PDB file of C-alpha atoms and ligand atoms in Angstrom:
ATOM      1  CA  MET A  14      -1.890  -8.552 -12.979  1.00  0.00           C
ATOM      2  CA  ILE A  15      -0.288 -11.919 -12.235  1.00  0.00           C
ATOM      3  CA  GLU A  16       0.648 -14.479 -15.010  1.00  0.00           C
ATOM      4  CA  ALA A  17       2.160 -17.761 -14.098  1.00  0.00           C
ATOM      5  CA  ILE A  18       3.360 -19.454 -17.259  1.00  0.00           C
ATOM      6  CA  GLY A  19       4.469 -23.056 -17.404  1.00  0.00           C
ATOM      7  CA  LEU A  20       6.087 -22.847 -14.058  1.00  0.00           C
ATOM      8  CA  VAL A  21       8.162 -26.009 -13.263  1.00  0.00           C
ATOM      9  CA  LYS A  22      10.478 -26.473 -10.168  1.00  0.00           C
ATOM     10  CA  LYS A  23      12.645 -29.579  -9.936  1.00  0.00           C
ATOM     11  CA  PHE A  24      14.625 -30.378  -6.904  1.00  0.00           C
ATOM     12  CA  GLY A  25      17.130 -32.917  -8.152  1.00  0.00           C
ATOM     13  CA  ASP A  26      15.211 -35.495 -10.043  1.00  0.00           C
ATOM     14  CA  PHE A  27      12.053 -34.633  -8.301  1.00  0.00           C
ATOM     15  CA  THR A  28       9.406 -32.380  -9.883  1.00  0.00           C
ATOM     16  CA  ALA A  29       7.828 -30.344  -7.233  1.00  0.00           C
ATOM     17  CA  VAL A  30       5.871 -27.949  -9.555  1.00  0.00           C
ATOM     18  CA  ASP A  31       4.931 -29.391 -13.070  1.00  0.00           C
ATOM     19  CA  ASN A  32       4.089 -26.640 -15.684  1.00  0.00           C
ATOM     20  CA  VAL A  33       1.611 -24.615 -13.789  1.00  0.00           C
ATOM     21  CA  SER A  34       0.020 -21.714 -15.424  1.00  0.00           C
ATOM     22  CA  PHE A  35      -2.673 -19.431 -14.238  1.00  0.00           C
ATOM     23  CA  SER A  36      -3.522 -15.826 -14.351  1.00  0.00           C
ATOM     24  CA  VAL A  37      -5.047 -13.473 -11.758  1.00  0.00           C
ATOM     25  CA  SER A  38      -6.708 -10.222 -12.782  1.00  0.00           C
ATOM     26  CA  LYS A  39      -6.515  -7.162 -10.661  1.00  0.00           C
ATOM     27  CA  GLY A  40      -8.820  -6.985  -7.737  1.00  0.00           C
ATOM     28  CA  GLU A  41      -9.260 -10.844  -7.771  1.00  0.00           C
ATOM     29  CA  ILE A  42      -8.529 -13.411  -5.014  1.00  0.00           C
ATOM     30  CA  PHE A  43      -7.172 -16.731  -6.418  1.00  0.00           C
ATOM     31  CA  GLY A  44      -6.767 -19.453  -4.028  1.00  0.00           C
ATOM     32  CA  LEU A  45      -4.357 -22.243  -4.437  1.00  0.00           C
ATOM     33  CA  LEU A  46      -5.617 -25.479  -2.842  1.00  0.00           C
ATOM     34  CA  GLY A  47      -3.975 -28.522  -2.368  1.00  0.00           C
ATOM     35  CA  GLU A  48      -2.733 -31.245   0.012  1.00  0.00           C
ATOM     36  CA  ASN A  49       0.558 -31.270   1.950  1.00  0.00           C
ATOM     37  CA  GLY A  50       3.466 -31.508  -0.375  1.00  0.00           C
ATOM     38  CA  ALA A  51       1.133 -30.460  -3.406  1.00  0.00           C
ATOM     39  CA  GLY A  52       3.693 -27.708  -4.448  1.00  0.00           C
ATOM     40  CA  LYS A  53       1.766 -24.588  -3.069  1.00  0.00           C
ATOM     41  CA  THR A  54       4.500 -23.036  -1.276  1.00  0.00           C
ATOM     42  CA  THR A  55       6.904 -23.798  -3.988  1.00  0.00           C
ATOM     43  CA  THR A  56       4.631 -22.115  -6.513  1.00  0.00           C
ATOM     44  CA  LEU A  57       4.187 -18.984  -4.417  1.00  0.00           C
ATOM     45  CA  ARG A  58       7.990 -18.722  -3.621  1.00  0.00           C
ATOM     46  CA  MET A  59       8.623 -18.612  -7.415  1.00  0.00           C
ATOM     47  CA  LEU A  60       5.963 -15.951  -7.816  1.00  0.00           C
ATOM     48  CA  ALA A  61       7.503 -13.988  -4.917  1.00  0.00           C
ATOM     49  CA  THR A  62      11.087 -14.047  -6.612  1.00  0.00           C
ATOM     50  CA  MET A  63      12.348 -16.151  -3.823  1.00  0.00           C
ATOM     51  CA  LEU A  64      12.990 -19.288  -5.900  1.00  0.00           C
ATOM     52  CA  LYS A  65      14.057 -19.562  -9.534  1.00  0.00           C
ATOM     53  CA  PRO A  66      11.968 -21.691 -11.695  1.00  0.00           C
ATOM     54  CA  THR A  67      13.571 -24.510 -13.517  1.00  0.00           C
ATOM     55  CA  SER A  68      11.582 -23.430 -16.593  1.00  0.00           C
ATOM     56  CA  GLY A  69       8.526 -21.130 -17.229  1.00  0.00           C
ATOM     57  CA  ASN A  70       8.242 -17.735 -15.712  1.00  0.00           C
ATOM     58  CA  ALA A  71       5.882 -15.350 -13.846  1.00  0.00           C
ATOM     59  CA  VAL A  72       4.935 -11.821 -14.739  1.00  0.00           C
ATOM     60  CA  LEU A  73       3.465  -9.770 -11.985  1.00  0.00           C
ATOM     61  CA  LYS A  74       2.277  -6.085 -12.863  1.00  0.00           C
ATOM     62  CA  GLY A  75       4.180  -6.416 -16.058  1.00  0.00           C
ATOM     63  CA  TYR A  76       7.466  -7.136 -14.514  1.00  0.00           C
ATOM     64  CA  ASP A  77       9.201 -10.706 -15.085  1.00  0.00           C
ATOM     65  CA  THR A  78      10.300 -12.386 -11.873  1.00  0.00           C
ATOM     66  CA  GLN A  79      13.525 -13.491 -13.167  1.00  0.00           C
ATOM     67  CA  LYS A  80      14.425 -10.330 -15.250  1.00  0.00           C
ATOM     68  CA  GLU A  81      13.348  -7.724 -12.751  1.00  0.00           C
ATOM     69  CA  PRO A  82      13.009  -9.351  -9.357  1.00  0.00           C
ATOM     70  CA  GLU A  83      13.475  -5.989  -7.519  1.00  0.00           C
ATOM     71  CA  LYS A  84      10.670  -4.451  -9.328  1.00  0.00           C
ATOM     72  CA  VAL A  85       8.448  -7.310  -8.534  1.00  0.00           C
ATOM     73  CA  ARG A  86       9.465  -7.342  -4.811  1.00  0.00           C
ATOM     74  CA  ALA A  87       8.530  -3.538  -4.755  1.00  0.00           C
ATOM     75  CA  GLN A  88       4.830  -4.472  -5.694  1.00  0.00           C
ATOM     76  CA  ILE A  89       4.180  -7.608  -3.629  1.00  0.00           C
ATOM     77  CA  GLY A  90       3.538  -8.174   0.178  1.00  0.00           C
ATOM     78  CA  ILE A  91       4.311 -11.772   1.046  1.00  0.00           C
ATOM     79  CA  LEU A  92       3.821 -13.844   4.097  1.00  0.00           C
ATOM     80  CA  PHE A  93       4.842 -17.430   4.282  1.00  0.00           C
ATOM     81  CA  GLY A  94       3.307 -19.782   6.918  1.00  0.00           C
ATOM     82  CA  GLY A  95       5.671 -20.900   9.550  1.00  0.00           C
ATOM     83  CA  GLU A  96       8.384 -18.362   9.155  1.00  0.00           C
ATOM     84  CA  THR A  97       7.199 -14.979  10.560  1.00  0.00           C
ATOM     85  CA  GLY A  98      10.447 -13.370  10.104  1.00  0.00           C
ATOM     86  CA  LEU A  99      10.038 -11.098  13.134  1.00  0.00           C
ATOM     87  CA  TYR A 100      12.949 -10.127  15.163  1.00  0.00           C
ATOM     88  CA  ASP A 101      12.488 -11.334  18.687  1.00  0.00           C
ATOM     89  CA  ARG A 102      14.093  -8.457  20.556  1.00  0.00           C
ATOM     90  CA  LEU A 103      12.006  -5.779  18.782  1.00  0.00           C
ATOM     91  CA  THR A 104       8.392  -4.829  19.579  1.00  0.00           C
ATOM     92  CA  VAL A 105       5.672  -5.544  16.926  1.00  0.00           C
ATOM     93  CA  ALA A 106       5.704  -1.775  16.070  1.00  0.00           C
ATOM     94  CA  GLU A 107       9.534  -1.852  15.836  1.00  0.00           C
ATOM     95  CA  ASN A 108       9.275  -4.724  13.568  1.00  0.00           C
ATOM     96  CA  ILE A 109       6.762  -3.198  11.323  1.00  0.00           C
ATOM     97  CA  THR A 110       8.539   0.183  11.324  1.00  0.00           C
ATOM     98  CA  TYR A 111      11.866  -1.485  10.271  1.00  0.00           C
ATOM     99  CA  PHE A 112      10.176  -3.123   7.297  1.00  0.00           C
ATOM    100  CA  GLY A 113       8.476   0.124   6.264  1.00  0.00           C
ATOM    101  CA  GLU A 114      11.796   1.840   6.300  1.00  0.00           C
ATOM    102  CA  LEU A 115      13.352  -0.760   4.204  1.00  0.00           C
ATOM    103  CA  ASN A 116      10.302  -0.056   1.686  1.00  0.00           C
ATOM    104  CA  GLY A 117      11.194   3.581   1.620  1.00  0.00           C
ATOM    105  CA  MET A 118       8.204   4.926   3.780  1.00  0.00           C
ATOM    106  CA  SER A 119       8.348   7.830   6.066  1.00  0.00           C
ATOM    107  CA  ARG A 120       8.132   7.647   9.742  1.00  0.00           C
ATOM    108  CA  SER A 121       4.861   9.520   9.810  1.00  0.00           C
ATOM    109  CA  ALA A 122       3.425   7.288   7.062  1.00  0.00           C
ATOM    110  CA  ILE A 123       4.473   4.111   9.064  1.00  0.00           C
ATOM    111  CA  ARG A 124       3.036   5.300  12.362  1.00  0.00           C
ATOM    112  CA  GLU A 125      -0.376   5.871  10.711  1.00  0.00           C
ATOM    113  CA  ARG A 126      -0.251   2.568   8.900  1.00  0.00           C
ATOM    114  CA  ILE A 127       0.686   0.702  12.274  1.00  0.00           C
ATOM    115  CA  ARG A 128      -2.494   2.286  13.781  1.00  0.00           C
ATOM    116  CA  GLN A 129      -4.657   1.339  11.017  1.00  0.00           C
ATOM    117  CA  LEU A 130      -3.308  -2.375  10.982  1.00  0.00           C
ATOM    118  CA  ALA A 131      -3.206  -2.665  14.690  1.00  0.00           C
ATOM    119  CA  GLN A 132      -7.003  -1.822  14.733  1.00  0.00           C
ATOM    120  CA  ALA A 133      -7.596  -4.062  11.834  1.00  0.00           C
ATOM    121  CA  PHE A 134      -6.098  -7.161  13.365  1.00  0.00           C
ATOM    122  CA  GLY A 135      -6.929  -6.538  17.071  1.00  0.00           C
ATOM    123  CA  MET A 136      -3.397  -5.769  17.930  1.00  0.00           C
ATOM    124  CA  THR A 137      -3.666  -2.727  19.973  1.00  0.00           C
ATOM    125  CA  ASP A 138      -2.918  -4.409  23.175  1.00  0.00           C
ATOM    126  CA  PHE A 139       0.217  -6.003  22.201  1.00  0.00           C
ATOM    127  CA  VAL A 140       1.689  -3.701  19.485  1.00  0.00           C
ATOM    128  CA  ASP A 141       4.347  -2.450  21.918  1.00  0.00           C
ATOM    129  CA  LYS A 142       5.268  -5.762  23.192  1.00  0.00           C
ATOM    130  CA  ARG A 143       8.494  -7.616  22.129  1.00  0.00           C
ATOM    131  CA  ALA A 144       7.844 -10.228  19.639  1.00  0.00           C
ATOM    132  CA  SER A 145       9.485 -12.901  21.737  1.00  0.00           C
ATOM    133  CA  THR A 146       6.776 -12.624  24.277  1.00  0.00           C
ATOM    134  CA  LEU A 147       3.852 -13.144  21.950  1.00  0.00           C
ATOM    135  CA  SER A 148       1.738 -16.179  21.315  1.00  0.00           C
ATOM    136  CA  LYS A 149       1.852 -17.929  17.965  1.00  0.00           C
ATOM    137  CA  GLY A 150      -1.346 -16.231  16.815  1.00  0.00           C
ATOM    138  CA  MET A 151      -0.215 -12.817  17.911  1.00  0.00           C
ATOM    139  CA  LYS A 152       3.062 -13.340  15.852  1.00  0.00           C
ATOM    140  CA  GLN A 153       1.207 -14.378  12.997  1.00  0.00           C
ATOM    141  CA  LYS A 154      -0.856 -11.261  13.092  1.00  0.00           C
ATOM    142  CA  ALA A 155       2.209  -9.099  13.590  1.00  0.00           C
ATOM    143  CA  ALA A 156       3.833 -11.012  10.592  1.00  0.00           C
ATOM    144  CA  PHE A 157       0.765 -10.301   8.562  1.00  0.00           C
ATOM    145  CA  ALA A 158       0.725  -6.546   9.282  1.00  0.00           C
ATOM    146  CA  ARG A 159       4.396  -6.171   8.720  1.00  0.00           C
ATOM    147  CA  SER A 160       4.229  -7.935   5.231  1.00  0.00           C
ATOM    148  CA  ILE A 161       1.814  -5.250   4.049  1.00  0.00           C
ATOM    149  CA  VAL A 162       2.809  -2.121   5.585  1.00  0.00           C
ATOM    150  CA  HIS A 163       3.975  -0.698   2.487  1.00  0.00           C
ATOM    151  CA  ASP A 164       0.279  -1.305   0.876  1.00  0.00           C
ATOM    152  CA  PRO A 165       1.459  -3.475  -1.872  1.00  0.00           C
ATOM    153  CA  ASP A 166      -0.909  -3.976  -4.923  1.00  0.00           C
ATOM    154  CA  ILE A 167      -0.203  -7.679  -4.963  1.00  0.00           C
ATOM    155  CA  MET A 168      -0.307  -9.937  -1.872  1.00  0.00           C
ATOM    156  CA  LEU A 169       0.888 -13.480  -1.756  1.00  0.00           C
ATOM    157  CA  PHE A 170      -0.061 -15.300   1.478  1.00  0.00           C
ATOM    158  CA  ASP A 171       1.001 -18.873   2.195  1.00  0.00           C
ATOM    159  CA  GLU A 172      -1.558 -20.508   4.658  1.00  0.00           C
ATOM    160  CA  PRO A 173      -2.168 -16.970   6.145  1.00  0.00           C
ATOM    161  CA  THR A 174      -4.551 -18.563   8.836  1.00  0.00           C
ATOM    162  CA  SER A 175      -2.568 -21.508   9.782  1.00  0.00           C
ATOM    163  CA  GLY A 176      -2.460 -21.690  13.604  1.00  0.00           C
ATOM    164  CA  LEU A 177      -4.888 -19.020  14.254  1.00  0.00           C
ATOM    165  CA  ASP A 178      -8.099 -19.486  16.242  1.00  0.00           C
ATOM    166  CA  VAL A 179     -11.428 -18.745  14.907  1.00  0.00           C
ATOM    167  CA  THR A 180     -11.629 -15.082  15.608  1.00  0.00           C
ATOM    168  CA  ALA A 181      -8.095 -14.443  14.522  1.00  0.00           C
ATOM    169  CA  ALA A 182      -8.868 -16.329  11.227  1.00  0.00           C
ATOM    170  CA  ARG A 183     -11.973 -14.245  10.757  1.00  0.00           C
ATOM    171  CA  ASP A 184     -10.097 -11.066  11.291  1.00  0.00           C
ATOM    172  CA  VAL A 185      -7.493 -12.029   8.595  1.00  0.00           C
ATOM    173  CA  HIS A 186     -10.497 -13.076   6.195  1.00  0.00           C
ATOM    174  CA  ASP A 187     -12.097  -9.601   6.802  1.00  0.00           C
ATOM    175  CA  PHE A 188      -8.858  -8.007   6.164  1.00  0.00           C
ATOM    176  CA  ILE A 189      -8.236  -9.935   2.849  1.00  0.00           C
ATOM    177  CA  LEU A 190     -11.643  -9.050   1.698  1.00  0.00           C
ATOM    178  CA  ARG A 191     -11.163  -5.367   2.679  1.00  0.00           C
ATOM    179  CA  CYS A 192      -7.810  -5.587   0.599  1.00  0.00           C
ATOM    180  CA  LYS A 193      -9.866  -6.834  -2.357  1.00  0.00           C
ATOM    181  CA  SER A 194     -12.470  -4.232  -2.243  1.00  0.00           C
ATOM    182  CA  GLU A 195      -9.718  -1.732  -2.373  1.00  0.00           C
ATOM    183  CA  GLY A 196      -8.447  -3.335  -5.690  1.00  0.00           C
ATOM    184  CA  LYS A 197      -5.690  -5.470  -4.447  1.00  0.00           C
ATOM    185  CA  THR A 198      -4.914  -8.662  -6.064  1.00  0.00           C
ATOM    186  CA  ILE A 199      -4.343 -11.556  -3.829  1.00  0.00           C
ATOM    187  CA  VAL A 200      -3.127 -15.306  -4.178  1.00  0.00           C
ATOM    188  CA  PHE A 201      -3.028 -17.413  -1.109  1.00  0.00           C
ATOM    189  CA  SER A 202      -2.687 -21.088  -0.491  1.00  0.00           C
ATOM    190  CA  SER A 203      -4.919 -23.093   1.756  1.00  0.00           C
ATOM    191  CA  HIS A 204      -5.930 -26.794   2.857  1.00  0.00           C
ATOM    192  CA  SER A 205      -9.329 -25.364   3.793  1.00  0.00           C
ATOM    193  CA  MET A 206     -12.074 -25.712   1.325  1.00  0.00           C
ATOM    194  CA  SER A 207     -14.436 -23.468   3.464  1.00  0.00           C
ATOM    195  CA  GLU A 208     -11.697 -20.701   3.549  1.00  0.00           C
ATOM    196  CA  VAL A 209     -11.318 -20.892  -0.063  1.00  0.00           C
ATOM    197  CA  GLU A 210     -14.956 -20.858  -0.808  1.00  0.00           C
ATOM    198  CA  LYS A 211     -15.539 -18.060   1.420  1.00  0.00           C
ATOM    199  CA  LEU A 212     -12.825 -15.792   0.092  1.00  0.00           C
ATOM    200  CA  CYS A 213     -11.874 -16.647  -3.530  1.00  0.00           C
ATOM    201  CA  ASP A 214     -13.065 -15.522  -6.816  1.00  0.00           C
ATOM    202  CA  ARG A 215     -11.307 -18.285  -8.483  1.00  0.00           C
ATOM    203  CA  ILE A 216      -9.356 -21.390  -7.213  1.00  0.00           C
ATOM    204  CA  GLY A 217      -6.675 -23.720  -8.654  1.00  0.00           C
ATOM    205  CA  ILE A 218      -6.402 -27.065  -7.232  1.00  0.00           C
ATOM    206  CA  ILE A 219      -2.885 -28.371  -7.126  1.00  0.00           C
ATOM    207  CA  HIS A 220      -1.916 -31.913  -6.900  1.00  0.00           C
ATOM    208  CA  LYS A 221       1.578 -33.515  -7.011  1.00  0.00           C
ATOM    209  CA  GLY A 222       2.702 -30.429  -8.774  1.00  0.00           C
ATOM    210  CA  ARG A 223       0.231 -30.200 -11.348  1.00  0.00           C
ATOM    211  CA  LEU A 224      -2.832 -27.741 -11.418  1.00  0.00           C
ATOM    212  CA  VAL A 225      -5.461 -30.373 -11.856  1.00  0.00           C
ATOM    213  CA  GLU A 226      -8.456 -27.692 -12.081  1.00  0.00           C
ATOM    214  CA  SER A 227      -8.975 -24.094 -12.001  1.00  0.00           C
ATOM    215  CA  GLY A 228     -11.826 -21.915 -12.415  1.00  0.00           C
ATOM    216  CA  THR A 229     -14.503 -20.016 -10.365  1.00  0.00           C
ATOM    217  CA  LEU A 230     -16.201 -21.827  -7.661  1.00  0.00           C
ATOM    218  CA  GLU A 231     -19.417 -21.848  -9.804  1.00  0.00           C
ATOM    219  CA  GLU A 232     -17.634 -23.188 -12.824  1.00  0.00           C
ATOM    220  CA  LEU A 233     -16.189 -26.086 -10.802  1.00  0.00           C
ATOM    221  CA  LYS A 234     -19.383 -26.898  -9.404  1.00  0.00           C
ATOM    222  CA  ILE A 235     -21.117 -27.039 -12.866  1.00  0.00           C
ATOM    223  CA  LYS A 236     -18.258 -28.783 -14.577  1.00  0.00           C
ATOM    224  CA  HIS A 237     -18.199 -31.613 -11.881  1.00  0.00           C
ATOM    225  CA  GLY A 238     -21.817 -31.640 -11.207  1.00  0.00           C
ATOM    226  CA  ASN A 239     -21.227 -31.256  -7.590  1.00  0.00           C
ATOM    227  CA  ASN A 240     -22.229 -28.550  -5.148  1.00  0.00           C
ATOM    228  CA  ASP A 241     -20.111 -29.875  -2.402  1.00  0.00           C
ATOM    229  CA  LEU A 242     -16.528 -28.696  -2.960  1.00  0.00           C
ATOM    230  CA  GLU A 243     -15.079 -30.634  -0.183  1.00  0.00           C
ATOM    231  CA  GLU A 244     -16.323 -33.851  -1.895  1.00  0.00           C
ATOM    232  CA  LEU A 245     -15.110 -32.427  -5.300  1.00  0.00           C
ATOM    233  CA  PHE A 246     -11.791 -31.581  -3.908  1.00  0.00           C
ATOM    234  CA  VAL A 247     -11.301 -35.138  -2.498  1.00  0.00           C
ATOM    235  CA  ARG A 248     -12.504 -36.563  -5.811  1.00  0.00           C
ATOM    236  CA  LEU A 249      -9.997 -34.666  -7.798  1.00  0.00           C
ATOM    237  CA  VAL A 250      -6.950 -35.171  -5.596  1.00  0.00           C
ATOM    238  CA  GLY A 251      -8.211 -38.499  -3.921  1.00  0.00           C
ATOM    239  CA  ALA A 252      -7.242 -41.014  -6.645  1.00  0.00           C
ATOM    240  CA  LYS A 253      -3.769 -41.828  -5.457  1.00  0.00           C
TER     241      LYS A 253
HETATM  242  N1  ATP B  13      14.240 -27.123  -1.047  1.00  0.00           N
HETATM  243  C1  ATP B  13      13.735 -28.133  -1.401  1.00  0.00           C
HETATM  244  N2  ATP B  13      14.433 -29.388  -1.544  1.00  0.00           N
HETATM  245  C2  ATP B  13      13.803 -30.471  -1.908  1.00  0.00           C
HETATM  246  N3  ATP B  13      12.502 -30.760  -2.030  1.00  0.00           N
HETATM  247  C3  ATP B  13      11.741 -29.697  -1.758  1.00  0.00           C
HETATM  248  C4  ATP B  13      12.202 -28.449  -1.318  1.00  0.00           C
HETATM  249  N4  ATP B  13      11.122 -27.619  -1.189  1.00  0.00           N
HETATM  250  C5  ATP B  13      10.010 -28.360  -1.423  1.00  0.00           C
HETATM  251  N5  ATP B  13      10.246 -29.610  -1.885  1.00  0.00           N
HETATM  252  C6  ATP B  13       9.391 -30.776  -2.110  1.00  0.00           C
HETATM  253  O1  ATP B  13       8.399 -30.145  -3.042  1.00  0.00           O
HETATM  254  C7  ATP B  13       7.225 -30.616  -2.912  1.00  0.00           C
HETATM  255  C8  ATP B  13       6.338 -29.654  -2.630  1.00  0.00           C
HETATM  256  O2  ATP B  13       6.538 -28.927  -1.420  1.00  0.00           O
HETATM  257  P1  ATP B  13       5.636 -27.635  -1.013  1.00  0.00           P
HETATM  258  O3  ATP B  13       6.282 -27.041  -0.043  1.00  0.00           O
HETATM  259  O4  ATP B  13       5.671 -26.626  -2.210  1.00  0.00           O
HETATM  260  O5  ATP B  13       4.215 -28.198  -0.884  1.00  0.00           O
HETATM  261  P2  ATP B  13       3.007 -27.452  -0.258  1.00  0.00           P
HETATM  262  O6  ATP B  13       1.851 -27.692  -1.088  1.00  0.00           O
HETATM  263  O7  ATP B  13       3.319 -26.042   0.248  1.00  0.00           O
HETATM  264  O8  ATP B  13       2.704 -28.473   1.026  1.00  0.00           O
HETATM  265  P3  ATP B  13       2.185 -27.918   2.680  1.00  0.00           P
HETATM  266  O9  ATP B  13       0.777 -27.920   2.468  1.00  0.00           O
HETATM  267  O10 ATP B  13       2.761 -29.109   3.402  1.00  0.00           O
HETATM  268  O11 ATP B  13       2.992 -26.834   2.984  1.00  0.00           O
HETATM  269  C9  ATP B  13       7.433 -31.661  -1.619  1.00  0.00           C
HETATM  270  O12 ATP B  13       7.415 -32.841  -2.000  1.00  0.00           O
HETATM  271  C10 ATP B  13       8.533 -31.122  -0.785  1.00  0.00           C
HETATM  272  O13 ATP B  13       9.214 -32.178  -0.084  1.00  0.00           O
HETATM  273 MG1   MG B  14       3.248 -25.296   2.036  1.00  0.00          MG
END
């Protein structure tokens, strides 16, 4: 469903992503784990067609990100931490509606979807409030809902729970797991080993732009003879 093949991204002389390859099957959750500056966001931006690789390529649902970016974009829902992309003057529902229309959905389909998403994310109290009046966590939920209004088969989330409280993060986790049970393919980045452990079928550990390890949690535990993933992670990326 997703193939990253030797992705490289250089910014001037600096190599932010260095020959990263992985594949994610339909219905799988793949977690990209790494420290600040490791190259997670840059990798996800290349998958999302937002950034052109210096070399290598990515294929999503059979579409090459560089040859058919608009086809890729129609298949994916993307959420990048920090930038919610909401219009302040619009309400949550209006924001979602606008994005749904951009994706060719009918008004009635959008209305039904907003009802579902508002329930899933506990947004019913503020779905008709302007984005400018929302707390950070509320905005994040609204942005999350907006990113997947068109029910895409592939979801790319960059640190989807950053800034959320425990309950809100759990709502997002439950939602991601529900998407998986519906057969969606999901890639997300995280700093949190416990989050990755809870959600992912497979993980990739990225360090200084390189994918230093990837596999199922069980495979990694066996390979490194260590049941404590936190410790394993520190060991893999710790040697600075
Ligand atoms: N547009 C850019 N121009 C120059 N350097 C960049 C650019 N975008 C990212 N970088 C650099 O590439 C490296 C990887 O950045 P990236 O944002 O992918 O890391 P990250 O793993 O997402 O980190 P974080 O956990 O802090 O979000 C960093 O050293 C960053 O400074
Ligand atoms: Mg990042």
